[in-house]
Amino acid sequence: MNKREYTIALAGNPNTGKSTLFNVLTGLRQHTGNWPGKTVIHAEGFFTYKNEEYRIIDLPGTYSLYSNSADEEVARDFIIFSKPDVTLVVLDATALERNLNLALQVLEMTDRVIICLNLMDEAKKKGIVIDIANLSKKLGVPVVPLAARNKEGIEELLETVARMVHGEINTTPLVVAYSRAIEEKIAKLLPLVKEVVGEEYPARWVALRLLDGDTSLLHALQHHPHHFLKEGATYACHCAKSV
Ligand SMILES: Nc1nc2c(ncn2[C@@H]2O[C@H](COP(=O)(O)OP(=O)(O)OP(=O)(O)O)[C@@H](O)[C@H]2O)c(=O)[nH]1
Ligand SMILES: [Mg+2]
């Protein structure tokens, strides 16, 4: 019997070192191509760690994961529809505040997240000190410091990835609280969304996207092979307009 291969996605703002990390992890076992139907180049690579096979996808760098561009949609769709076993969110440690925005968005989509705090060498040079343990506690997911270009922190990252795919890490992703008005709408919509998407998709995130009038997500859901989901998505969208 073939052993299972784990899928890892690399997300993050542009220029945070995703491709550098991708190259360190995969060496020469990689190829680039086009996503079907979209002119966004993606890279896919493979590596082995402790006798287990991993596939890693270098997603386009984005500042958010809404539907503002093809890049954002590609990254968003991969996390939502392909359900990677682990999503690595690569952050620039010298611009943590700006980078955290994307991390919080990913935490709304999946609980299998590891934060890679990259460019730690630059942060140190600039005298930036980050309390890793506290950040990890606040975000509710592991945070691993890295200097990918110098191959620093890679072993700890791989070990954390392995533990996560084996279900040895319990995460409690930070839930962003919105204004009372929005939370009330979410509360109304949530049971309906749960009925439609069940356990298959993160209900709170879907509700938020619907409230935001994200028609592209709706479109993606309507093309889902599951008939019930297609109809449900249309219905949920209709309800989102009226809550
Ligand atoms: N000092 C330092 N530089 C790094 C590190 N990791 C990556 N870089 C540099 O940062 C720059 C951007 O790295 P990339 O790997 O291309 O970043 P990316 O996230 O793939 O960028 P996009 O694909 O544009 O989103 C390059 O010049 C890298 O050499 C690091 O840990 N330390
Ligand atoms: Mg890149």
PDB file of C-alpha atoms and ligand atoms in Angstrom:
ATOM      1  CA  MET A   1       0.000   0.000   0.000  1.00  0.00           C
ATOM      2  CA  ASN A   2       1.246   3.462  -0.861  1.00  0.00           C
ATOM      3  CA  LYS A   3       1.970   5.650   2.109  1.00  0.00           C
ATOM      4  CA  ARG A   4      -0.042   8.848   2.243  1.00  0.00           C
ATOM      5  CA  GLU A   5       1.515  12.039   1.037  1.00  0.00           C
ATOM      6  CA  TYR A   6       0.919  15.176   3.099  1.00  0.00           C
ATOM      7  CA  THR A   7       0.183  18.516   1.436  1.00  0.00           C
ATOM      8  CA  ILE A   8       1.698  21.732   2.735  1.00  0.00           C
ATOM      9  CA  ALA A   9       0.690  25.187   1.461  1.00  0.00           C
ATOM     10  CA  LEU A  10       2.919  28.247   1.719  1.00  0.00           C
ATOM     11  CA  ALA A  11       1.010  31.499   2.126  1.00  0.00           C
ATOM     12  CA  GLY A  12       2.164  34.991   3.017  1.00  0.00           C
ATOM     13  CA  ASN A  13       2.606  38.568   1.939  1.00  0.00           C
ATOM     14  CA  PRO A  14       4.823  39.205  -1.093  1.00  0.00           C
ATOM     15  CA  ASN A  15       8.557  39.205  -0.408  1.00  0.00           C
ATOM     16  CA  THR A  16       8.483  37.383   2.919  1.00  0.00           C
ATOM     17  CA  GLY A  17      10.718  34.541   1.749  1.00  0.00           C
ATOM     18  CA  LYS A  18       8.137  31.926   0.734  1.00  0.00           C
ATOM     19  CA  SER A  19      10.038  30.849  -2.374  1.00  0.00           C
ATOM     20  CA  THR A  20      13.328  30.869  -0.460  1.00  0.00           C
ATOM     21  CA  LEU A  21      11.796  28.517   2.116  1.00  0.00           C
ATOM     22  CA  PHE A  22      10.212  26.455  -0.670  1.00  0.00           C
ATOM     23  CA  ASN A  23      13.622  26.058  -2.336  1.00  0.00           C
ATOM     24  CA  VAL A  24      15.341  25.115   0.925  1.00  0.00           C
ATOM     25  CA  LEU A  25      12.706  22.448   1.611  1.00  0.00           C
ATOM     26  CA  THR A  26      12.451  20.973  -1.858  1.00  0.00           C
ATOM     27  CA  GLY A  27      15.943  21.365  -3.283  1.00  0.00           C
ATOM     28  CA  LEU A  28      15.595  20.338  -6.892  1.00  0.00           C
ATOM     29  CA  ARG A  29      12.413  18.308  -6.539  1.00  0.00           C
ATOM     30  CA  GLN A  30      10.079  20.966  -7.891  1.00  0.00           C
ATOM     31  CA  HIS A  31       8.371  22.248 -10.989  1.00  0.00           C
ATOM     32  CA  THR A  32       6.382  25.330 -11.886  1.00  0.00           C
ATOM     33  CA  GLY A  33       3.199  25.486 -13.905  1.00  0.00           C
ATOM     34  CA  ASN A  34      -0.046  27.280 -14.409  1.00  0.00           C
ATOM     35  CA  TRP A  35      -3.187  26.809 -12.383  1.00  0.00           C
ATOM     36  CA  PRO A  36      -5.841  25.472 -14.727  1.00  0.00           C
ATOM     37  CA  GLY A  37      -7.875  28.332 -16.136  1.00  0.00           C
ATOM     38  CA  LYS A  38      -5.875  31.003 -14.372  1.00  0.00           C
ATOM     39  CA  THR A  39      -2.716  32.718 -15.474  1.00  0.00           C
ATOM     40  CA  VAL A  40      -1.023  32.489 -12.145  1.00  0.00           C
ATOM     41  CA  ILE A  41       2.220  30.600 -12.002  1.00  0.00           C
ATOM     42  CA  HIS A  42       2.514  28.217  -9.118  1.00  0.00           C
ATOM     43  CA  ALA A  43       5.311  26.008  -7.972  1.00  0.00           C
ATOM     44  CA  GLU A  44       4.902  22.543  -6.580  1.00  0.00           C
ATOM     45  CA  GLY A  45       7.672  20.570  -4.964  1.00  0.00           C
ATOM     46  CA  PHE A  46       8.286  17.485  -2.920  1.00  0.00           C
ATOM     47  CA  PHE A  47      10.401  16.524   0.031  1.00  0.00           C
ATOM     48  CA  THR A  48      10.847  13.624   2.403  1.00  0.00           C
ATOM     49  CA  TYR A  49      11.147  13.998   6.165  1.00  0.00           C
ATOM     50  CA  LYS A  50      11.610  11.046   8.489  1.00  0.00           C
ATOM     51  CA  ASN A  51      10.534   8.634   5.769  1.00  0.00           C
ATOM     52  CA  GLU A  52       7.335  10.492   4.986  1.00  0.00           C
ATOM     53  CA  GLU A  53       6.462  12.212   1.720  1.00  0.00           C
ATOM     54  CA  TYR A  54       5.357  15.816   1.557  1.00  0.00           C
ATOM     55  CA  ARG A  55       4.061  17.886  -1.349  1.00  0.00           C
ATOM     56  CA  ILE A  56       4.483  21.621  -0.945  1.00  0.00           C
ATOM     57  CA  ILE A  57       2.732  24.370  -2.893  1.00  0.00           C
ATOM     58  CA  ASP A  58       4.228  27.865  -3.128  1.00  0.00           C
ATOM     59  CA  LEU A  59       1.110  30.067  -3.262  1.00  0.00           C
ATOM     60  CA  PRO A  60       1.227  33.577  -4.745  1.00  0.00           C
ATOM     61  CA  GLY A  61       2.188  36.282  -2.249  1.00  0.00           C
ATOM     62  CA  THR A  62      -0.865  38.352  -1.246  1.00  0.00           C
ATOM     63  CA  TYR A  63      -1.801  40.999   1.301  1.00  0.00           C
ATOM     64  CA  SER A  64      -5.227  39.496   1.865  1.00  0.00           C
ATOM     65  CA  LEU A  65      -7.316  36.482   0.867  1.00  0.00           C
ATOM     66  CA  TYR A  66     -10.491  38.058  -0.352  1.00  0.00           C
ATOM     67  CA  SER A  67     -11.297  38.205  -4.042  1.00  0.00           C
ATOM     68  CA  ASN A  68      -9.415  41.293  -5.113  1.00  0.00           C
ATOM     69  CA  SER A  69      -7.198  39.551  -7.654  1.00  0.00           C
ATOM     70  CA  ALA A  70      -6.526  36.237  -9.368  1.00  0.00           C
ATOM     71  CA  ASP A  71      -3.576  35.740  -6.996  1.00  0.00           C
ATOM     72  CA  GLU A  72      -5.763  36.146  -3.931  1.00  0.00           C
ATOM     73  CA  GLU A  73      -8.400  33.808  -5.327  1.00  0.00           C
ATOM     74  CA  VAL A  74      -5.827  31.157  -6.151  1.00  0.00           C
ATOM     75  CA  ALA A  75      -4.366  31.295  -2.644  1.00  0.00           C
ATOM     76  CA  ARG A  76      -7.809  31.381  -1.019  1.00  0.00           C
ATOM     77  CA  ASP A  77      -9.248  28.561  -3.135  1.00  0.00           C
ATOM     78  CA  PHE A  78      -6.268  26.345  -2.459  1.00  0.00           C
ATOM     79  CA  ILE A  79      -6.612  26.709   1.304  1.00  0.00           C
ATOM     80  CA  ILE A  80     -10.393  26.274   1.253  1.00  0.00           C
ATOM     81  CA  PHE A  81     -10.940  23.660  -1.451  1.00  0.00           C
ATOM     82  CA  SER A  82      -7.709  21.663  -1.452  1.00  0.00           C
ATOM     83  CA  LYS A  83      -7.563  21.602   2.338  1.00  0.00           C
ATOM     84  CA  PRO A  84      -3.814  21.272   2.805  1.00  0.00           C
ATOM     85  CA  ASP A  85      -2.741  19.237   5.821  1.00  0.00           C
ATOM     86  CA  VAL A  86      -0.755  22.235   7.012  1.00  0.00           C
ATOM     87  CA  THR A  87      -0.683  25.862   5.868  1.00  0.00           C
ATOM     88  CA  LEU A  88       2.569  27.640   6.590  1.00  0.00           C
ATOM     89  CA  VAL A  89       2.026  31.372   6.868  1.00  0.00           C
ATOM     90  CA  VAL A  90       5.351  33.070   6.216  1.00  0.00           C
ATOM     91  CA  LEU A  91       5.667  36.416   7.980  1.00  0.00           C
ATOM     92  CA  ASP A  92       8.365  39.069   7.763  1.00  0.00           C
ATOM     93  CA  ALA A  93       9.599  39.430  11.346  1.00  0.00           C
ATOM     94  CA  THR A  94      10.694  43.018  10.606  1.00  0.00           C
ATOM     95  CA  ALA A  95       7.125  44.014   9.665  1.00  0.00           C
ATOM     96  CA  LEU A  96       5.107  41.836  11.983  1.00  0.00           C
ATOM     97  CA  GLU A  97       2.125  44.099  12.480  1.00  0.00           C
ATOM     98  CA  ARG A  98       1.422  44.514   8.774  1.00  0.00           C
ATOM     99  CA  ASN A  99       1.990  40.800   8.128  1.00  0.00           C
ATOM    100  CA  LEU A 100      -0.317  39.622  10.909  1.00  0.00           C
ATOM    101  CA  ASN A 101      -3.355  40.736   8.947  1.00  0.00           C
ATOM    102  CA  LEU A 102      -2.942  37.880   6.491  1.00  0.00           C
ATOM    103  CA  ALA A 103      -2.155  35.426   9.292  1.00  0.00           C
ATOM    104  CA  LEU A 104      -5.456  36.278  10.995  1.00  0.00           C
ATOM    105  CA  GLN A 105      -7.313  35.711   7.739  1.00  0.00           C
ATOM    106  CA  VAL A 106      -5.752  32.268   7.338  1.00  0.00           C
ATOM    107  CA  LEU A 107      -6.655  31.427  10.951  1.00  0.00           C
ATOM    108  CA  GLU A 108     -10.296  32.113  10.049  1.00  0.00           C
ATOM    109  CA  MET A 109     -10.034  29.538   7.274  1.00  0.00           C
ATOM    110  CA  THR A 110      -8.192  26.641   8.866  1.00  0.00           C
ATOM    111  CA  ASP A 111      -6.887  25.526  12.234  1.00  0.00           C
ATOM    112  CA  ARG A 112      -3.956  23.623  10.763  1.00  0.00           C
ATOM    113  CA  VAL A 113      -1.592  26.567  10.615  1.00  0.00           C
ATOM    114  CA  ILE A 114       2.037  27.095  11.527  1.00  0.00           C
ATOM    115  CA  ILE A 115       3.349  30.642  11.579  1.00  0.00           C
ATOM    116  CA  CYS A 116       6.855  30.930  10.111  1.00  0.00           C
ATOM    117  CA  LEU A 117       8.469  34.042  11.461  1.00  0.00           C
ATOM    118  CA  ASN A 118      11.019  34.575   8.709  1.00  0.00           C
ATOM    119  CA  LEU A 119      13.828  37.113   8.269  1.00  0.00           C
ATOM    120  CA  MET A 120      14.719  36.743  11.944  1.00  0.00           C
ATOM    121  CA  ASP A 121      18.324  37.615  11.035  1.00  0.00           C
ATOM    122  CA  GLU A 122      17.138  40.994   9.735  1.00  0.00           C
ATOM    123  CA  ALA A 123      14.921  41.505  12.773  1.00  0.00           C
ATOM    124  CA  LYS A 124      17.877  40.819  15.094  1.00  0.00           C
ATOM    125  CA  LYS A 125      20.036  43.296  13.173  1.00  0.00           C
ATOM    126  CA  LYS A 126      17.361  45.912  13.631  1.00  0.00           C
ATOM    127  CA  GLY A 127      17.099  45.168  17.345  1.00  0.00           C
ATOM    128  CA  ILE A 128      13.552  43.855  17.027  1.00  0.00           C
ATOM    129  CA  VAL A 129      12.748  41.417  19.817  1.00  0.00           C
ATOM    130  CA  ILE A 130       9.709  39.159  19.450  1.00  0.00           C
ATOM    131  CA  ASP A 131       8.244  37.112  22.287  1.00  0.00           C
ATOM    132  CA  ILE A 132       7.662  33.934  20.270  1.00  0.00           C
ATOM    133  CA  ALA A 133       5.961  31.983  23.066  1.00  0.00           C
ATOM    134  CA  ASN A 134       3.536  34.801  23.757  1.00  0.00           C
ATOM    135  CA  LEU A 135       2.759  35.316  20.063  1.00  0.00           C
ATOM    136  CA  SER A 136       2.082  31.603  19.702  1.00  0.00           C
ATOM    137  CA  LYS A 137      -0.172  31.655  22.763  1.00  0.00           C
ATOM    138  CA  LYS A 138      -2.126  34.648  21.447  1.00  0.00           C
ATOM    139  CA  LEU A 139      -2.562  33.248  17.926  1.00  0.00           C
ATOM    140  CA  GLY A 140      -3.275  29.739  19.220  1.00  0.00           C
ATOM    141  CA  VAL A 141      -0.956  28.031  16.729  1.00  0.00           C
ATOM    142  CA  PRO A 142       2.771  27.190  16.688  1.00  0.00           C
ATOM    143  CA  VAL A 143       5.173  29.975  15.747  1.00  0.00           C
ATOM    144  CA  VAL A 144       8.595  28.963  14.425  1.00  0.00           C
ATOM    145  CA  PRO A 145      11.381  31.550  14.014  1.00  0.00           C
ATOM    146  CA  LEU A 146      13.323  31.209  10.745  1.00  0.00           C
ATOM    147  CA  ALA A 147      16.055  32.719   8.676  1.00  0.00           C
ATOM    148  CA  ALA A 148      15.241  30.754   5.536  1.00  0.00           C
ATOM    149  CA  ARG A 149      18.064  32.214   3.442  1.00  0.00           C
ATOM    150  CA  ASN A 150      20.595  30.975   6.009  1.00  0.00           C
ATOM    151  CA  LYS A 151      18.678  27.702   6.451  1.00  0.00           C
ATOM    152  CA  GLU A 152      18.133  28.492  10.134  1.00  0.00           C
ATOM    153  CA  GLY A 153      15.145  27.028  11.962  1.00  0.00           C
ATOM    154  CA  ILE A 154      14.364  24.447   9.259  1.00  0.00           C
ATOM    155  CA  GLU A 155      14.692  21.399  11.526  1.00  0.00           C
ATOM    156  CA  GLU A 156      12.324  22.862  14.127  1.00  0.00           C
ATOM    157  CA  LEU A 157       9.870  23.738  11.355  1.00  0.00           C
ATOM    158  CA  LEU A 158       9.947  20.232   9.872  1.00  0.00           C
ATOM    159  CA  GLU A 159       9.483  18.681  13.291  1.00  0.00           C
ATOM    160  CA  THR A 160       6.493  20.954  13.961  1.00  0.00           C
ATOM    161  CA  VAL A 161       4.993  20.103  10.548  1.00  0.00           C
ATOM    162  CA  ALA A 162       5.415  16.374  11.239  1.00  0.00           C
ATOM    163  CA  ARG A 163       3.773  16.693  14.655  1.00  0.00           C
ATOM    164  CA  MET A 164       0.881  18.642  13.179  1.00  0.00           C
ATOM    165  CA  VAL A 165       0.148  16.171  10.377  1.00  0.00           C
ATOM    166  CA  HIS A 166       0.169  13.398  12.973  1.00  0.00           C
ATOM    167  CA  GLY A 167      -2.411  15.253  15.034  1.00  0.00           C
ATOM    168  CA  GLU A 168      -0.014  15.806  17.912  1.00  0.00           C
ATOM    169  CA  ILE A 169      -0.631  19.548  18.124  1.00  0.00           C
ATOM    170  CA  ASN A 170      -3.895  20.992  19.356  1.00  0.00           C
ATOM    171  CA  THR A 171      -4.464  24.474  17.999  1.00  0.00           C
ATOM    172  CA  THR A 172      -6.943  27.093  19.174  1.00  0.00           C
ATOM    173  CA  PRO A 173      -6.820  29.747  16.424  1.00  0.00           C
ATOM    174  CA  LEU A 174      -7.539  33.275  17.542  1.00  0.00           C
ATOM    175  CA  VAL A 175     -11.088  34.254  16.620  1.00  0.00           C
ATOM    176  CA  VAL A 176     -11.260  37.857  15.477  1.00  0.00           C
ATOM    177  CA  ALA A 177     -14.280  39.566  17.053  1.00  0.00           C
ATOM    178  CA  TYR A 178     -16.097  42.005  14.801  1.00  0.00           C
ATOM    179  CA  SER A 179     -18.464  44.826  15.741  1.00  0.00           C
ATOM    180  CA  ARG A 180     -21.645  43.914  17.578  1.00  0.00           C
ATOM    181  CA  ALA A 181     -23.750  44.538  14.470  1.00  0.00           C
ATOM    182  CA  ILE A 182     -21.625  42.175  12.380  1.00  0.00           C
ATOM    183  CA  GLU A 183     -21.452  39.544  15.126  1.00  0.00           C
ATOM    184  CA  GLU A 184     -25.261  39.596  15.292  1.00  0.00           C
ATOM    185  CA  LYS A 185     -25.480  38.989  11.561  1.00  0.00           C
ATOM    186  CA  ILE A 186     -22.921  36.209  11.784  1.00  0.00           C
ATOM    187  CA  ALA A 187     -24.936  34.589  14.591  1.00  0.00           C
ATOM    188  CA  LYS A 188     -28.070  34.637  12.419  1.00  0.00           C
ATOM    189  CA  LEU A 189     -26.340  33.305   9.346  1.00  0.00           C
ATOM    190  CA  LEU A 190     -24.166  30.680  11.024  1.00  0.00           C
ATOM    191  CA  PRO A 191     -26.776  27.940  11.573  1.00  0.00           C
ATOM    192  CA  LEU A 192     -27.852  28.211   7.948  1.00  0.00           C
ATOM    193  CA  VAL A 193     -24.299  28.121   6.629  1.00  0.00           C
ATOM    194  CA  LYS A 194     -23.554  25.128   8.860  1.00  0.00           C
ATOM    195  CA  GLU A 195     -26.580  23.354   7.444  1.00  0.00           C
ATOM    196  CA  VAL A 196     -25.281  23.972   3.934  1.00  0.00           C
ATOM    197  CA  VAL A 197     -21.552  23.417   4.237  1.00  0.00           C
ATOM    198  CA  GLY A 198     -21.578  21.113   7.270  1.00  0.00           C
ATOM    199  CA  GLU A 199     -18.113  20.271   8.474  1.00  0.00           C
ATOM    200  CA  GLU A 200     -16.706  20.622   4.986  1.00  0.00           C
ATOM    201  CA  TYR A 201     -15.906  24.328   5.121  1.00  0.00           C
ATOM    202  CA  PRO A 202     -15.220  26.778   7.946  1.00  0.00           C
ATOM    203  CA  ALA A 203     -18.734  28.091   8.603  1.00  0.00           C
ATOM    204  CA  ARG A 204     -17.830  31.363  10.295  1.00  0.00           C
ATOM    205  CA  TRP A 205     -15.487  32.244   7.468  1.00  0.00           C
ATOM    206  CA  VAL A 206     -18.114  31.401   4.816  1.00  0.00           C
ATOM    207  CA  ALA A 207     -20.694  33.508   6.698  1.00  0.00           C
ATOM    208  CA  LEU A 208     -18.278  36.448   6.791  1.00  0.00           C
ATOM    209  CA  ARG A 209     -17.536  36.147   3.093  1.00  0.00           C
ATOM    210  CA  LEU A 210     -21.243  36.033   2.273  1.00  0.00           C
ATOM    211  CA  LEU A 211     -21.927  39.072   4.444  1.00  0.00           C
ATOM    212  CA  ASP A 212     -19.140  40.798   2.588  1.00  0.00           C
ATOM    213  CA  GLY A 213     -20.989  40.089  -0.675  1.00  0.00           C
ATOM    214  CA  ASP A 214     -18.127  37.932  -1.933  1.00  0.00           C
ATOM    215  CA  THR A 215     -19.768  36.730  -5.123  1.00  0.00           C
ATOM    216  CA  SER A 216     -16.611  35.036  -6.328  1.00  0.00           C
ATOM    217  CA  LEU A 217     -16.668  32.671  -3.359  1.00  0.00           C
ATOM    218  CA  LEU A 218     -20.299  31.975  -4.055  1.00  0.00           C
ATOM    219  CA  HIS A 219     -19.419  31.269  -7.655  1.00  0.00           C
ATOM    220  CA  ALA A 220     -16.702  28.847  -6.532  1.00  0.00           C
ATOM    221  CA  LEU A 221     -19.143  27.081  -4.201  1.00  0.00           C
ATOM    222  CA  GLN A 222     -21.761  26.893  -6.936  1.00  0.00           C
ATOM    223  CA  HIS A 223     -19.270  25.015  -9.082  1.00  0.00           C
ATOM    224  CA  HIS A 224     -18.703  22.531  -6.325  1.00  0.00           C
ATOM    225  CA  PRO A 225     -19.573  19.022  -7.553  1.00  0.00           C
ATOM    226  CA  HIS A 226     -21.775  18.509  -4.518  1.00  0.00           C
ATOM    227  CA  HIS A 227     -25.258  19.455  -5.740  1.00  0.00           C
ATOM    228  CA  PHE A 228     -26.602  20.215  -2.263  1.00  0.00           C
ATOM    229  CA  LEU A 229     -23.762  22.657  -1.704  1.00  0.00           C
ATOM    230  CA  LYS A 230     -24.462  24.468  -4.983  1.00  0.00           C
ATOM    231  CA  GLU A 231     -28.087  25.085  -4.111  1.00  0.00           C
ATOM    232  CA  GLY A 232     -27.279  25.813  -0.504  1.00  0.00           C
ATOM    233  CA  ALA A 233     -24.714  28.413  -1.502  1.00  0.00           C
ATOM    234  CA  THR A 234     -27.265  30.280  -3.565  1.00  0.00           C
ATOM    235  CA  TYR A 235     -29.759  30.105  -0.731  1.00  0.00           C
ATOM    236  CA  ALA A 236     -27.215  31.208   1.875  1.00  0.00           C
ATOM    237  CA  CYS A 237     -26.211  34.138  -0.277  1.00  0.00           C
ATOM    238  CA  HIS A 238     -29.830  35.160  -0.634  1.00  0.00           C
ATOM    239  CA  CYS A 239     -30.246  35.022   3.145  1.00  0.00           C
ATOM    240  CA  ALA A 240     -27.026  36.955   3.706  1.00  0.00           C
ATOM    241  CA  LYS A 241     -28.525  39.832   1.774  1.00  0.00           C
ATOM    242  CA  SER A 242     -31.583  39.889   3.990  1.00  0.00           C
ATOM    243  CA  VAL A 243     -30.078  39.453   7.485  1.00  0.00           C
TER     244      VAL A 243
HETATM  245  N1  LIG B   1      17.948  38.399   5.262  1.00  0.00           N
HETATM  246  C1  LIG B   1      17.104  37.469   4.823  1.00  0.00           C
HETATM  247  N2  LIG B   1      16.630  37.543   3.579  1.00  0.00           N
HETATM  248  C2  LIG B   1      15.766  36.602   3.167  1.00  0.00           C
HETATM  249  C3  LIG B   1      15.356  35.544   4.004  1.00  0.00           C
HETATM  250  N3  LIG B   1      14.486  34.773   3.321  1.00  0.00           N
HETATM  251  C4  LIG B   1      14.359  35.343   2.106  1.00  0.00           C
HETATM  252  N4  LIG B   1      15.130  36.433   2.001  1.00  0.00           N
HETATM  253  C5  LIG B   1      15.265  37.329   0.846  1.00  0.00           C
HETATM  254  O1  LIG B   1      14.043  38.030   0.685  1.00  0.00           O
HETATM  255  C6  LIG B   1      13.787  38.263  -0.708  1.00  0.00           C
HETATM  256  C7  LIG B   1      12.419  37.732  -1.095  1.00  0.00           C
HETATM  257  O2  LIG B   1      12.430  36.322  -0.990  1.00  0.00           O
HETATM  258  P1  LIG B   1      11.420  35.385  -1.807  1.00  0.00           P
HETATM  259  O3  LIG B   1      11.683  33.996  -1.327  1.00  0.00           O
HETATM  260  O4  LIG B   1      11.509  35.626  -3.244  1.00  0.00           O
HETATM  261  O5  LIG B   1      10.040  35.937  -1.256  1.00  0.00           O
HETATM  262  P2  LIG B   1       8.568  35.487  -1.682  1.00  0.00           P
HETATM  263  O6  LIG B   1       7.750  35.501  -0.443  1.00  0.00           O
HETATM  264  O7  LIG B   1       8.602  34.217  -2.434  1.00  0.00           O
HETATM  265  O8  LIG B   1       8.116  36.690  -2.609  1.00  0.00           O
HETATM  266  P3  LIG B   1       6.863  36.685  -3.656  1.00  0.00           P
HETATM  267  O9  LIG B   1       6.951  35.439  -4.471  1.00  0.00           O
HETATM  268  O10 LIG B   1       7.081  37.931  -4.438  1.00  0.00           O
HETATM  269  O11 LIG B   1       5.630  36.739  -2.837  1.00  0.00           O
HETATM  270  C8  LIG B   1      14.933  37.598  -1.452  1.00  0.00           C
HETATM  271  O12 LIG B   1      15.886  38.573  -1.767  1.00  0.00           O
HETATM  272  C9  LIG B   1      15.467  36.593  -0.444  1.00  0.00           C
HETATM  273  O13 LIG B   1      16.831  36.301  -0.639  1.00  0.00           O
HETATM  274  C10 LIG B   1      15.897  35.487   5.331  1.00  0.00           C
HETATM  275  O14 LIG B   1      15.577  34.617   6.144  1.00  0.00           O
HETATM  276  N5  LIG B   1      16.751  36.470   5.680  1.00  0.00           N
HETATM  277 MG    MG B   2       7.852  33.739  -4.341  1.00  0.00          MG
END
